[in-house]
């Protein structure tokens, strides 16, 4: 499936009618979710016929998208029954099967039954701010315990050094695949503008009065599926050999429409290049 077709399907999904601030419920837009899923599928081959988990699945963007791309089975976890009901409605509306939903609090430590069960875990965890400090790392630790191979996760750019340190402590191989621009639309009553930010201003990018957060797209590899991986370009649909330089150009980011205010779009140059280790860890 082409990326634009996947995004078109994800645009059809219903989202939180009344998002719950205590759970930090924010929507992962179809452009970011579509780009992530398409890259995982095309560049890493970790969706086709795989057992996939979506932690904090909400209304099902990741698990539904993974199923559309051919995952063998997807399991979406969330403790919010309202969100799971919306996810179930989305599954019926898009006529997607091979998705199971589990209502469970993943922060209680009662996930032993899922230990090393899933080939791939995909998630956009809570930010871990205010009353939920550290929740992002708790989700990440849980995901690594549940995954047999890889975890793909979105995190604030501001937490990069901390996550790198924790990954080293946990003895997992971590790669930063891309830095994305993530627009946070007003979702709660205390948001006074159409587009708001609740993070440190140092990492904020303003454009057309829309406040945009800077995010990282990470991949945590427990093991490689092959002995050697070439350079990987997130913005392409396949792996290509390229230089070591981190390439960024104003052409790499553009405003496509009101829904994709500053989502990274591949145009002429690679946005982020990383190199995988030449040997299996």
Coordinates of C-alpha atoms in Angstrom, one line a residue:
X1 CA 0.0 0.0 0.0
X2 CA 1.2 3.5 -0.9
X3 CA 1.8 6.0 2.0
X4 CA -0.8 8.4 0.7
X5 CA -3.4 5.5 0.6
X6 CA -2.5 4.5 4.2
X7 CA -2.9 8.1 5.4
X8 CA -6.2 8.4 3.6
X9 CA -7.5 5.4 5.5
X10 CA -6.2 6.8 8.9
X11 CA -8.0 10.1 8.2
X12 CA -11.3 8.2 8.4
X13 CA -10.8 7.3 12.0
X14 CA -12.8 8.8 14.8
X15 CA -10.9 10.2 17.8
X16 CA -11.5 11.1 21.4
X17 CA -14.8 12.8 21.9
X18 CA -13.9 13.9 25.5
X19 CA -10.1 13.3 25.9
X20 CA -9.1 12.7 29.6
X21 CA -6.4 15.0 30.8
X22 CA -5.4 12.6 33.6
X23 CA -4.4 10.0 30.9
X24 CA -2.7 12.6 28.7
X25 CA -4.9 11.6 25.7
X26 CA -3.7 13.3 22.5
X27 CA -4.3 12.2 19.0
X28 CA -1.4 10.9 16.8
X29 CA -2.2 12.4 13.5
X30 CA -2.5 10.3 10.3
X31 CA 0.5 11.9 8.7
X32 CA 2.9 11.1 11.6
X33 CA 1.3 7.7 12.2
X34 CA 1.2 6.8 8.5
X35 CA 4.9 7.8 8.1
X36 CA 5.9 5.7 11.1
X37 CA 4.0 2.7 10.1
X38 CA 5.0 2.8 6.4
X39 CA 8.7 3.1 7.4
X40 CA 8.5 0.2 9.8
X41 CA 6.8 -1.9 7.1
X42 CA 8.9 -0.9 4.1
X43 CA 12.3 -0.2 5.6
X44 CA 12.4 -2.7 8.5
X45 CA 9.9 -5.3 7.4
X46 CA 8.6 -5.6 10.9
X47 CA 4.8 -5.5 10.3
X48 CA 4.0 -8.1 7.6
X49 CA 2.7 -11.3 9.3
X50 CA 4.1 -10.1 12.7
X51 CA 2.5 -10.1 16.1
X52 CA 2.2 -6.4 16.9
X53 CA 1.2 -4.5 20.1
X54 CA 0.1 -0.9 20.4
X55 CA 0.5 0.3 24.0
X56 CA -1.9 3.1 25.0
X57 CA -3.7 2.5 21.7
X58 CA -6.4 5.0 22.3
X59 CA -8.7 5.1 19.3
X60 CA -6.5 2.7 17.4
X61 CA -4.5 4.7 14.9
X62 CA -1.3 2.5 15.2
X63 CA -2.9 -0.9 15.6
X64 CA -5.5 -0.3 12.8
X65 CA -2.8 1.0 10.5
X66 CA -0.5 -2.0 11.3
X67 CA -3.4 -4.4 10.4
X68 CA -4.0 -2.5 7.2
X69 CA -0.3 -3.0 6.3
X70 CA -0.6 -6.8 6.8
X71 CA 0.3 -7.5 10.4
X72 CA -0.6 -11.1 11.3
X73 CA -2.3 -9.9 14.5
X74 CA -2.4 -6.7 16.5
X75 CA -3.3 -6.2 20.1
X76 CA -4.2 -2.7 21.4
X77 CA -3.9 -2.0 25.1
X78 CA -5.6 0.8 26.9
X79 CA -7.2 1.3 30.3
X80 CA -9.8 3.7 29.0
X81 CA -13.0 1.8 28.0
X82 CA -14.4 4.8 26.2
X83 CA -11.3 5.0 23.9
X84 CA -11.5 1.2 23.3
X85 CA -15.2 1.5 22.3
X86 CA -14.2 4.2 19.8
X87 CA -11.4 2.0 18.5
X88 CA -13.9 -0.9 18.1
X89 CA -16.2 1.4 16.1
X90 CA -13.2 2.4 13.9
X91 CA -12.4 -1.3 13.3
X92 CA -16.0 -1.9 12.2
X93 CA -16.2 1.3 10.1
X94 CA -13.0 0.4 8.2
X95 CA -13.8 -3.3 8.2
X96 CA -10.4 -4.2 9.6
X97 CA -9.9 -7.6 11.3
X98 CA -6.9 -9.2 13.0
X99 CA -7.1 -6.7 15.9
X100 CA -7.8 -7.6 19.5
X101 CA -8.4 -5.0 22.2
X102 CA -7.3 -5.4 25.9
X103 CA -8.5 -3.1 28.7
X104 CA -5.5 -3.1 31.0
X105 CA -3.4 -0.7 33.1
X106 CA 0.1 -1.2 31.8
X107 CA 1.6 0.7 34.7
X108 CA 0.7 -1.8 37.4
X109 CA 3.4 -4.3 36.6
X110 CA 0.8 -7.0 35.9
X111 CA 2.0 -7.7 32.3
X112 CA 4.1 -10.8 33.0
X113 CA 1.8 -12.9 30.8
X114 CA 2.9 -10.7 27.8
X115 CA 6.6 -11.1 28.4
X116 CA 8.4 -11.4 25.1
X117 CA 5.1 -12.1 23.3
X118 CA 5.2 -9.6 20.5
X119 CA 7.5 -9.2 17.6
X120 CA 7.0 -5.5 17.4
X121 CA 5.6 -2.8 19.8
X122 CA 4.5 0.6 18.5
X123 CA 3.4 3.4 20.7
X124 CA 3.0 7.1 21.4
X125 CA 3.2 7.0 25.2
X126 CA 2.1 9.8 27.6
X127 CA 4.4 12.7 27.7
X128 CA 5.2 12.0 31.3
X129 CA 4.6 15.6 32.4
X130 CA 2.9 17.2 35.4
X131 CA 0.9 14.6 37.4
X132 CA 2.3 11.7 35.2
X133 CA 6.0 12.3 35.6
X134 CA 8.0 9.4 34.4
X135 CA 5.1 7.7 32.7
X136 CA 6.9 7.8 29.3
X137 CA 9.8 5.8 30.7
X138 CA 7.4 3.3 32.5
X139 CA 5.7 2.7 29.2
X140 CA 9.0 2.2 27.5
X141 CA 10.3 -0.2 30.0
X142 CA 7.0 -2.2 29.7
X143 CA 7.2 -2.2 25.9
X144 CA 10.8 -3.5 26.0
X145 CA 9.7 -6.3 28.3
X146 CA 6.8 -7.2 26.0
X147 CA 8.7 -7.0 22.7
X148 CA 10.8 -9.9 21.4
X149 CA 12.5 -7.8 18.7
X150 CA 11.8 -4.1 18.4
X151 CA 10.0 -1.1 20.0
X152 CA 9.1 1.9 17.9
X153 CA 8.1 4.9 20.1
X154 CA 7.6 8.7 20.0
X155 CA 9.3 10.8 22.7
X156 CA 9.9 14.4 23.4
X157 CA 13.2 15.6 21.9
X158 CA 14.0 17.1 25.3
X159 CA 14.2 13.7 26.8
X160 CA 16.7 12.3 24.3
X161 CA 19.8 12.3 26.6
X162 CA 17.8 10.7 29.4
X163 CA 16.5 8.0 27.2
X164 CA 19.9 7.3 25.8
X165 CA 21.2 6.9 29.3
X166 CA 18.4 4.6 30.3
X167 CA 18.8 2.5 27.1
X168 CA 22.4 2.0 28.0
X169 CA 21.5 1.0 31.6
X170 CA 18.9 -1.5 30.2
X171 CA 21.4 -2.8 27.7
X172 CA 19.3 -2.2 24.6
X173 CA 20.4 -0.8 21.3
X174 CA 18.7 2.5 20.6
X175 CA 18.6 4.4 17.4
X176 CA 17.0 7.9 16.7
X177 CA 15.3 7.6 13.3
X178 CA 13.9 11.0 12.9
X179 CA 13.0 14.3 14.5
X180 CA 9.4 15.2 13.7
X181 CA 7.4 18.4 14.1
X182 CA 4.3 17.6 16.1
X183 CA 1.4 20.0 16.2
X184 CA -0.5 19.8 19.5
X185 CA -4.1 21.1 18.9
X186 CA -6.2 22.4 21.7
X187 CA -7.9 19.4 23.3
X188 CA -8.9 20.4 26.8
X189 CA -10.9 23.2 28.4
X190 CA -7.7 24.8 29.9
X191 CA -6.3 25.2 26.4
X192 CA -7.0 28.8 25.4
X193 CA -5.7 28.8 21.8
X194 CA -6.5 26.7 18.8
X195 CA -3.1 25.3 18.9
X196 CA -1.2 25.1 22.2
X197 CA 2.0 23.9 23.8
X198 CA 2.6 22.5 27.3
X199 CA 6.3 21.8 27.0
X200 CA 9.5 23.8 27.5
X201 CA 9.6 26.7 25.2
X202 CA 13.2 25.9 24.2
X203 CA 12.0 23.1 22.0
X204 CA 9.1 25.0 20.4
X205 CA 8.8 26.0 16.7
X206 CA 6.3 28.6 15.7
X207 CA 4.7 28.9 12.3
X208 CA 1.6 30.8 11.3
X209 CA 0.6 31.2 15.0
X210 CA 0.5 27.4 15.4
X211 CA 2.6 26.0 18.2
X212 CA 4.5 22.9 17.2
X213 CA 6.3 20.5 19.4
X214 CA 9.6 18.8 18.5
X215 CA 9.4 15.0 18.7
X216 CA 11.8 12.2 18.1
X217 CA 10.9 8.9 16.4
X218 CA 12.9 6.2 18.1
X219 CA 13.6 2.6 17.4
X220 CA 14.8 0.2 20.1
X221 CA 16.3 -2.9 18.7
X222 CA 16.7 -6.0 20.9
X223 CA 18.3 -7.8 18.0
X224 CA 18.7 -7.5 14.2
X225 CA 17.0 -9.7 11.7
X226 CA 20.1 -9.7 9.6
X227 CA 23.8 -9.5 10.2
X228 CA 24.3 -6.2 8.6
X229 CA 22.0 -3.2 7.9
X230 CA 22.8 -0.4 5.5
X231 CA 22.0 3.2 6.1
X232 CA 18.4 3.9 6.7
X233 CA 16.5 6.9 5.5
X234 CA 13.2 7.4 7.3
X235 CA 11.8 9.6 4.6
X236 CA 12.2 7.0 1.9
X237 CA 10.2 3.8 1.4
X238 CA 13.3 1.7 1.1
X239 CA 16.9 1.5 2.6
X240 CA 19.5 3.3 0.5
X241 CA 23.2 3.8 0.8
X242 CA 24.0 7.4 1.7
X243 CA 26.6 9.6 3.4
X244 CA 27.0 10.0 7.1
X245 CA 25.9 13.6 7.2
X246 CA 22.7 14.6 9.0
X247 CA 20.9 16.4 6.2
X248 CA 18.3 19.1 7.0
X249 CA 16.9 21.6 4.6
X250 CA 14.0 24.0 4.6
X251 CA 12.7 21.9 1.8
X252 CA 12.3 18.9 4.1
X253 CA 9.5 20.5 6.1
X254 CA 6.5 22.1 4.5
X255 CA 2.9 23.0 5.4
X256 CA 0.7 20.7 3.3
X257 CA -2.8 21.5 4.7
X258 CA -4.6 22.4 7.9
X259 CA -4.3 18.9 9.2
X260 CA -0.5 18.5 8.5
X261 CA 0.7 21.9 9.7
X262 CA 4.3 21.0 10.1
X263 CA 4.6 17.2 9.7
X264 CA 7.8 16.1 8.1
X265 CA 7.3 15.4 4.4
X266 CA 10.0 13.9 2.1
X267 CA 10.7 16.1 -0.9
X268 CA 14.3 16.2 -2.2
X269 CA 16.7 15.3 0.5
X270 CA 16.9 12.8 3.3
X271 CA 15.7 14.3 6.6
X272 CA 17.6 12.0 9.0
X273 CA 20.1 9.3 8.2
X274 CA 21.3 6.7 10.7
X275 CA 23.7 3.8 10.5
X276 CA 23.0 0.4 12.1
X277 CA 25.7 -1.6 13.6
X278 CA 27.5 -3.9 11.3
X279 CA 27.2 -6.9 13.6
X280 CA 24.4 -8.3 15.6
X281 CA 24.5 -7.1 19.3

